[in-house]
Amino acid sequence: MANYFSILLVILTVATGLIWLLDSLLWAPARKEKLACGEAVAGGSSTGPQSELPWLVDTSQQIFPVIAFVLVLRSFLYEPFQIPSGSMMPTLLVGDFILVEKYAYGLKDPVFRTKFLETGEPERGDVVVFKYPEDPNVDYIKRVVGLPGDTIVYQNKQVFIKPYCESGSDCPKQQPVPLEFKERGEFVQDMVPLLRYTEQLGDVTHDILRNPGRSIPASNFYTQPGTRSNEWIVPEGQYFVLGDNRENSRDSRFWGFVPDDNLVGKAVAIWISFEFERPADSVLPGWVPTGIRFNRIGGIE
């Protein structure tokens, strides 16, 4: 849906800009010449309907700057997204509206999504929006855990990382991602109080949730040829991502890796956050907010 909107913006921008250009080069001079002829015949100046801009030209001139600005802003700078699920709790909640930095990992054209300028690469711990590899029409948001060449192991709800080592000697060993227990019970899933931990991924410190009443069998995971069922070696130009709500996230453990071409951008801020909690007998539609969580507005870690 987001890509369809981008295509619509491009079409409107090109169409209104072309109409404005054609008017400047062809139609406006013809109108002026016609007006001048009319004034010569009348023997003086003439201001009447014939001096007015046609409706299509007038409308194009008014909306072209606005549409062009939105296209540039949305395609190359920042794009808004809404969080529809709880897979990134506690970092992102249902009802959060976020801004995604589109230029963080390269500039792409808004129609074919071909990268034409390199500006950076994802770092471990980044929260990224990307096109879901199994259905590129769907946007996903997860956290980057594995970089190209890394070996990732997920065992007993613990993430282990062996960073890529180009030299092949004196390489760092596989280490568990540092975790520190924080609290229990702030979030509940299927009537089970979730455990909240602080996790350290590279230079990024963030919180994750664990469900003590649920374990995911390794047999459910995506199996990469040549590795165990709970182990993955990240290919070149791809990334391994996880949701922060570890037992309630469909991520790289289940469908594999995110290619660089699928990256949309880096989630950098929550600009508004709505609550949708209401009693079951409420007459209001479910999409109507019940409040605003002002305390959530700000940067994303």
GROMACS .gro file of C-alpha atoms in nm:
model
  301
    1MET     CA    1   0.000   0.000   0.000
    2ALA     CA    2   0.282   0.242   0.085
    3ASN     CA    3   0.446   0.181  -0.254
    4TYR     CA    4   0.115   0.240  -0.434
    5PHE     CA    5   0.089   0.576  -0.261
    6SER     CA    6   0.444   0.661  -0.370
    7ILE     CA    7   0.356   0.575  -0.730
    8LEU     CA    8   0.043   0.792  -0.708
    9LEU     CA    9   0.250   1.082  -0.576
   10VAL     CA   10   0.498   1.045  -0.862
   11ILE     CA   11   0.218   1.039  -1.120
   12LEU     CA   12   0.050   1.348  -0.975
   13THR     CA   13   0.379   1.535  -0.947
   14VAL     CA   14   0.478   1.458  -1.306
   15ALA     CA   15   0.131   1.532  -1.442
   16THR     CA   16   0.085   1.868  -1.266
   17GLY     CA   17   0.444   1.970  -1.338
   18LEU     CA   18   0.405   1.881  -1.707
   19ILE     CA   19   0.082   2.081  -1.731
   20TRP     CA   20   0.255   2.381  -1.572
   21LEU     CA   21   0.551   2.346  -1.811
   22LEU     CA   22   0.330   2.315  -2.120
   23ASP     CA   23   0.135   2.619  -2.013
   24SER     CA   24   0.454   2.821  -1.968
   25LEU     CA   25   0.595   2.717  -2.308
   26LEU     CA   26   0.284   2.690  -2.527
   27TRP     CA   27  -0.051   2.786  -2.383
   28ALA     CA   28   0.043   3.103  -2.192
   29PRO     CA   29   0.212   3.267  -2.497
   30ALA     CA   30  -0.094   3.176  -2.708
   31ARG     CA   31  -0.327   3.333  -2.450
   32LYS     CA   32  -0.115   3.648  -2.438
   33GLU     CA   33  -0.115   3.674  -2.814
   34LYS     CA   34  -0.492   3.630  -2.826
   35LEU     CA   35  -0.535   3.889  -2.553
   36ALA     CA   36  -0.309   4.133  -2.736
   37CYS     CA   37  -0.512   4.089  -3.054
   38GLY     CA   38  -0.830   4.154  -2.860
   39GLU     CA   39  -0.687   4.473  -2.709
   40ALA     CA   40  -0.575   4.594  -3.053
   41VAL     CA   41  -0.921   4.542  -3.197
   42ALA     CA   42  -1.086   4.711  -2.897
   43GLY     CA   43  -0.838   4.995  -2.913
   44GLY     CA   44  -0.735   4.966  -2.551
   45SER     CA   45  -0.671   4.733  -2.261
   46SER     CA   46  -0.896   4.438  -2.194
   47THR     CA   47  -0.941   4.246  -1.873
   48GLY     CA   48  -1.200   3.981  -1.898
   49PRO     CA   49  -1.254   3.607  -1.876
   50GLN     CA   50  -1.012   3.546  -2.159
   51SER     CA   51  -0.722   3.663  -1.935
   52GLU     CA   52  -0.799   3.407  -1.664
   53LEU     CA   53  -0.603   3.083  -1.630
   54PRO     CA   54  -0.784   2.763  -1.736
   55TRP     CA   55  -0.905   2.560  -1.438
   56LEU     CA   56  -0.667   2.268  -1.506
   57VAL     CA   57  -0.362   2.494  -1.531
   58ASP     CA   58  -0.458   2.697  -1.224
   59THR     CA   59  -0.513   2.382  -1.018
   60SER     CA   60  -0.184   2.229  -1.135
   61GLN     CA   61   0.012   2.541  -1.045
   62GLN     CA   62  -0.138   2.545  -0.697
   63ILE     CA   63  -0.094   2.179  -0.605
   64PHE     CA   64   0.235   2.099  -0.783
   65PRO     CA   65   0.462   2.260  -0.517
   66VAL     CA   66   0.272   2.086  -0.236
   67ILE     CA   67   0.276   1.741  -0.399
   68ALA     CA   68   0.641   1.776  -0.503
   69PHE     CA   69   0.736   1.871  -0.146
   70VAL     CA   70   0.548   1.572  -0.001
   71LEU     CA   71   0.706   1.341  -0.259
   72VAL     CA   72   1.060   1.454  -0.177
   73LEU     CA   73   0.996   1.448   0.199
   74ARG     CA   74   0.835   1.104   0.197
   75SER     CA   75   1.063   0.939  -0.057
   76PHE     CA   76   1.403   1.065   0.052
   77LEU     CA   77   1.380   1.213   0.403
   78TYR     CA   78   1.112   1.086   0.644
   79GLU     CA   79   0.803   0.867   0.611
   80PRO     CA   80   0.538   0.806   0.880
   81PHE     CA   81   0.434   0.454   0.979
   82GLN     CA   82   0.184   0.314   1.228
   83ILE     CA   83   0.267   0.021   1.456
   84PRO     CA   84  -0.009  -0.239   1.406
   85SER     CA   85   0.108  -0.521   1.635
   86GLY     CA   86   0.289  -0.593   1.961
   87SER     CA   87   0.593  -0.772   1.814
   88MET     CA   88   0.824  -0.483   1.908
   89MET     CA   89   0.700  -0.430   2.264
   90PRO     CA   90   0.813  -0.274   2.491
   91THR     CA   91   1.005  -0.049   2.249
   92LEU     CA   92   0.702   0.015   2.027
   93LEU     CA   93   0.337  -0.029   2.120
   94VAL     CA   94   0.022  -0.069   1.914
   95GLY     CA   95  -0.093   0.286   1.839
   96ASP     CA   96   0.254   0.436   1.811
   97PHE     CA   97   0.307   0.649   1.502
   98ILE     CA   98   0.673   0.662   1.407
   99LEU     CA   99   0.902   0.849   1.169
  100VAL     CA  100   1.137   0.647   0.951
  101GLU     CA  101   1.457   0.804   0.823
  102LYS     CA  102   1.455   0.711   0.453
  103TYR     CA  103   1.811   0.824   0.374
  104ALA     CA  104   1.978   0.625   0.653
  105TYR     CA  105   2.072   0.329   0.433
  106GLY     CA  106   2.083   0.485   0.088
  107LEU     CA  107   1.855   0.683  -0.142
  108LYS     CA  108   1.615   0.485  -0.363
  109ASP     CA  109   1.381   0.598  -0.636
  110PRO     CA  110   1.018   0.592  -0.512
  111VAL     CA  111   0.879   0.370  -0.790
  112PHE     CA  112   1.125   0.087  -0.864
  113ARG     CA  113   1.311   0.121  -0.530
  114THR     CA  114   1.649   0.109  -0.701
  115LYS     CA  115   1.928   0.248  -0.485
  116PHE     CA  116   2.116   0.529  -0.659
  117LEU     CA  117   2.318   0.669  -0.369
  118GLU     CA  118   2.487   0.495  -0.077
  119THR     CA  119   2.456   0.684   0.251
  120GLY     CA  120   2.516   0.419   0.517
  121GLU     CA  121   2.449   0.065   0.638
  122PRO     CA  122   2.245  -0.077   0.928
  123GLU     CA  123   2.425  -0.118   1.257
  124ARG     CA  124   2.361  -0.379   1.520
  125GLY     CA  125   2.070  -0.264   1.735
  126ASP     CA  126   1.903  -0.042   1.473
  127VAL     CA  127   1.523  -0.059   1.451
  128VAL     CA  128   1.452  -0.091   1.079
  129VAL     CA  129   1.148  -0.089   0.852
  130PHE     CA  130   1.173  -0.321   0.553
  131LYS     CA  131   0.969  -0.495   0.287
  132TYR     CA  132   0.873  -0.838   0.417
  133PRO     CA  133   1.079  -1.083   0.206
  134GLU     CA  134   0.786  -1.325   0.165
  135ASP     CA  135   0.547  -1.045   0.056
  136PRO     CA  136   0.719  -0.720  -0.050
  137ASN     CA  137   0.385  -0.536  -0.042
  138VAL     CA  138   0.390  -0.561   0.339
  139ASP     CA  139   0.610  -0.342   0.560
  140TYR     CA  140   0.771  -0.501   0.868
  141ILE     CA  141   0.960  -0.344   1.156
  142LYS     CA  142   1.222  -0.534   1.361
  143ARG     CA  143   1.561  -0.485   1.526
  144VAL     CA  144   1.889  -0.568   1.351
  145VAL     CA  145   2.074  -0.837   1.545
  146GLY     CA  146   2.301  -0.999   1.286
  147LEU     CA  147   2.519  -0.822   1.028
  148PRO     CA  148   2.661  -0.980   0.710
  149GLY     CA  149   2.900  -1.263   0.800
  150ASP     CA  150   2.781  -1.297   1.162
  151THR     CA  151   2.686  -1.632   1.310
  152ILE     CA  152   2.367  -1.611   1.517
  153VAL     CA  153   2.245  -1.878   1.760
  154TYR     CA  154   1.911  -1.867   1.945
  155GLN     CA  155   1.906  -2.117   2.230
  156ASN     CA  156   1.697  -2.127   2.550
  157LYS     CA  157   1.558  -1.778   2.467
  158GLN     CA  158   1.912  -1.640   2.459
  159VAL     CA  159   2.079  -1.481   2.157
  160PHE     CA  160   2.444  -1.567   2.089
  161ILE     CA  161   2.653  -1.378   1.833
  162LYS     CA  162   2.985  -1.460   1.671
  163PRO     CA  163   3.079  -1.146   1.475
  164TYR     CA  164   3.215  -1.172   1.125
  165CYS     CA  165   3.595  -1.191   1.123
  166GLU     CA  166   3.766  -1.112   0.795
  167SER     CA  167   4.116  -1.216   0.900
  168GLY     CA  168   4.020  -1.568   1.010
  169SER     CA  169   4.262  -1.552   1.304
  170ASP     CA  170   4.236  -1.400   1.651
  171CYS     CA  171   3.861  -1.371   1.591
  172PRO     CA  172   3.616  -1.303   1.875
  173LYS     CA  173   3.438  -1.610   2.006
  174GLN     CA  174   3.066  -1.664   2.013
  175GLN     CA  175   2.922  -1.470   2.308
  176PRO     CA  176   2.573  -1.437   2.458
  177VAL     CA  177   2.411  -1.097   2.415
  178PRO     CA  178   2.430  -0.930   2.760
  179LEU     CA  179   2.096  -0.934   2.946
  180GLU     CA  180   1.986  -0.784   3.276
  181PHE     CA  181   1.651  -0.862   3.438
  182LYS     CA  182   1.441  -0.551   3.494
  183GLU     CA  183   1.087  -0.636   3.605
  184ARG     CA  184   0.791  -0.870   3.569
  185GLY     CA  185   0.424  -0.804   3.503
  186GLU     CA  186   0.407  -0.463   3.333
  187PHE     CA  187   0.305  -0.643   3.015
  188VAL     CA  188   0.077  -0.947   3.003
  189GLN     CA  189   0.026  -1.189   2.714
  190ASP     CA  190  -0.230  -1.472   2.720
  191MET     CA  191  -0.276  -1.399   3.091
  192VAL     CA  192   0.096  -1.462   3.152
  193PRO     CA  193   0.303  -1.177   3.306
  194LEU     CA  194   0.598  -1.111   3.077
  195LEU     CA  195   0.957  -1.075   3.194
  196ARG     CA  196   1.132  -0.753   3.095
  197TYR     CA  197   1.507  -0.751   3.035
  198THR     CA  198   1.756  -0.489   2.926
  199GLU     CA  199   1.962  -0.611   2.631
  200GLN     CA  200   2.291  -0.473   2.498
  201LEU     CA  201   2.338  -0.496   2.120
  202GLY     CA  202   2.659  -0.322   2.022
  203ASP     CA  203   2.626   0.037   2.142
  204VAL     CA  204   2.247   0.013   2.173
  205THR     CA  205   2.079  -0.060   2.505
  206HIS     CA  206   1.712  -0.150   2.482
  207ASP     CA  207   1.446  -0.360   2.653
  208ILE     CA  208   1.299  -0.691   2.542
  209LEU     CA  209   1.015  -0.911   2.667
  210ARG     CA  210   1.017  -1.285   2.737
  211ASN     CA  211   0.716  -1.506   2.794
  212PRO     CA  212   0.810  -1.757   3.068
  213GLY     CA  213   0.509  -1.972   2.977
  214ARG     CA  214   0.599  -2.019   2.612
  215SER     CA  215   0.893  -2.174   2.432
  216ILE     CA  216   0.936  -2.194   2.055
  217PRO     CA  217   1.064  -2.533   1.932
  218ALA     CA  218   1.375  -2.510   1.717
  219SER     CA  219   1.197  -2.729   1.462
  220ASN     CA  220   0.974  -2.429   1.381
  221PHE     CA  221   1.272  -2.217   1.280
  222TYR     CA  222   1.400  -2.146   0.932
  223THR     CA  223   1.674  -2.396   0.851
  224GLN     CA  224   1.974  -2.267   0.661
  225PRO     CA  225   2.165  -2.530   0.464
  226GLY     CA  226   2.483  -2.634   0.645
  227THR     CA  227   2.377  -2.509   0.991
  228ARG     CA  228   2.178  -2.635   1.287
  229SER     CA  229   1.807  -2.554   1.320
  230ASN     CA  230   1.878  -2.276   1.573
  231GLU     CA  231   2.188  -2.136   1.402
  232TRP     CA  232   2.220  -1.894   1.110
  233ILE     CA  233   2.515  -1.748   0.917
  234VAL     CA  234   2.411  -1.411   0.775
  235PRO     CA  235   2.484  -1.390   0.399
  236GLU     CA  236   2.659  -1.095   0.239
  237GLY     CA  237   2.426  -0.802   0.178
  238GLN     CA  238   2.160  -0.934   0.418
  239TYR     CA  239   2.060  -0.891   0.783
  240PHE     CA  240   1.919  -1.101   1.067
  241VAL     CA  241   1.636  -0.926   1.255
  242LEU     CA  242   1.435  -1.002   1.568
  243GLY     CA  243   1.132  -0.850   1.739
  244ASP     CA  244   1.180  -0.720   2.092
  245ASN     CA  245   0.877  -0.922   2.208
  246ARG     CA  246   1.069  -1.242   2.153
  247GLU     CA  247   0.792  -1.505   2.188
  248ASN     CA  248   0.542  -1.295   1.994
  249SER     CA  249   0.735  -1.200   1.682
  250ARG     CA  250   0.760  -1.359   1.340
  251ASP     CA  251   1.110  -1.263   1.234
  252SER     CA  252   1.434  -1.398   1.085
  253ARG     CA  253   1.412  -1.707   1.303
  254PHE     CA  254   1.114  -1.819   1.095
  255TRP     CA  255   1.166  -1.684   0.741
  256GLY     CA  256   1.534  -1.602   0.704
  257PHE     CA  257   1.718  -1.281   0.623
  258VAL     CA  258   1.638  -0.928   0.508
  259PRO     CA  259   1.816  -0.831   0.183
  260ASP     CA  260   1.962  -0.483   0.166
  261ASP     CA  261   1.729  -0.406  -0.126
  262ASN     CA  262   1.428  -0.457   0.105
  263LEU     CA  263   1.534  -0.194   0.358
  264VAL     CA  264   1.304   0.109   0.377
  265GLY     CA  265   1.478   0.305   0.650
  266LYS     CA  266   1.562   0.346   1.016
  267ALA     CA  267   1.292   0.414   1.277
  268VAL     CA  268   1.410   0.720   1.467
  269ALA     CA  269   1.118   0.873   1.659
  270ILE     CA  270   0.763   0.836   1.787
  271TRP     CA  271   0.575   1.151   1.687
  272ILE     CA  272   0.238   1.056   1.842
  273SER     CA  273   0.098   0.759   2.033
  274PHE     CA  274  -0.270   0.674   2.069
  275GLU     CA  275  -0.446   0.446   2.316
  276PHE     CA  276  -0.728   0.224   2.193
  277GLU     CA  277  -0.829   0.053   2.517
  278ARG     CA  278  -1.204   0.055   2.581
  279PRO     CA  279  -1.462  -0.168   2.751
  280ALA     CA  280  -1.624  -0.443   2.544
  281ASP     CA  281  -1.964  -0.269   2.557
  282SER     CA  282  -1.829   0.058   2.412
  283VAL     CA  283  -2.033   0.199   2.122
  284LEU     CA  284  -1.727   0.362   1.962
  285PRO     CA  285  -1.557   0.192   1.665
  286GLY     CA  286  -1.230   0.016   1.747
  287TRP     CA  287  -1.025   0.258   1.534
  288VAL     CA  288  -1.127   0.562   1.741
  289PRO     CA  289  -0.850   0.653   1.993
  290THR     CA  290  -0.938   0.675   2.360
  291GLY     CA  291  -0.638   0.884   2.460
  292ILE     CA  292  -0.289   1.008   2.377
  293ARG     CA  293   0.027   0.872   2.542
  294PHE     CA  294   0.230   1.192   2.551
  295ASN     CA  295   0.506   1.024   2.754
  296ARG     CA  296   0.595   0.804   2.456
  297ILE     CA  297   0.670   1.090   2.217
  298GLY     CA  298   1.043   1.105   2.142
  299GLY     CA  299   1.337   0.904   2.012
  300ILE     CA  300   1.351   0.527   1.965
  301GLU     CA  301   1.624   0.314   2.123
   0.00000   0.00000   0.00000
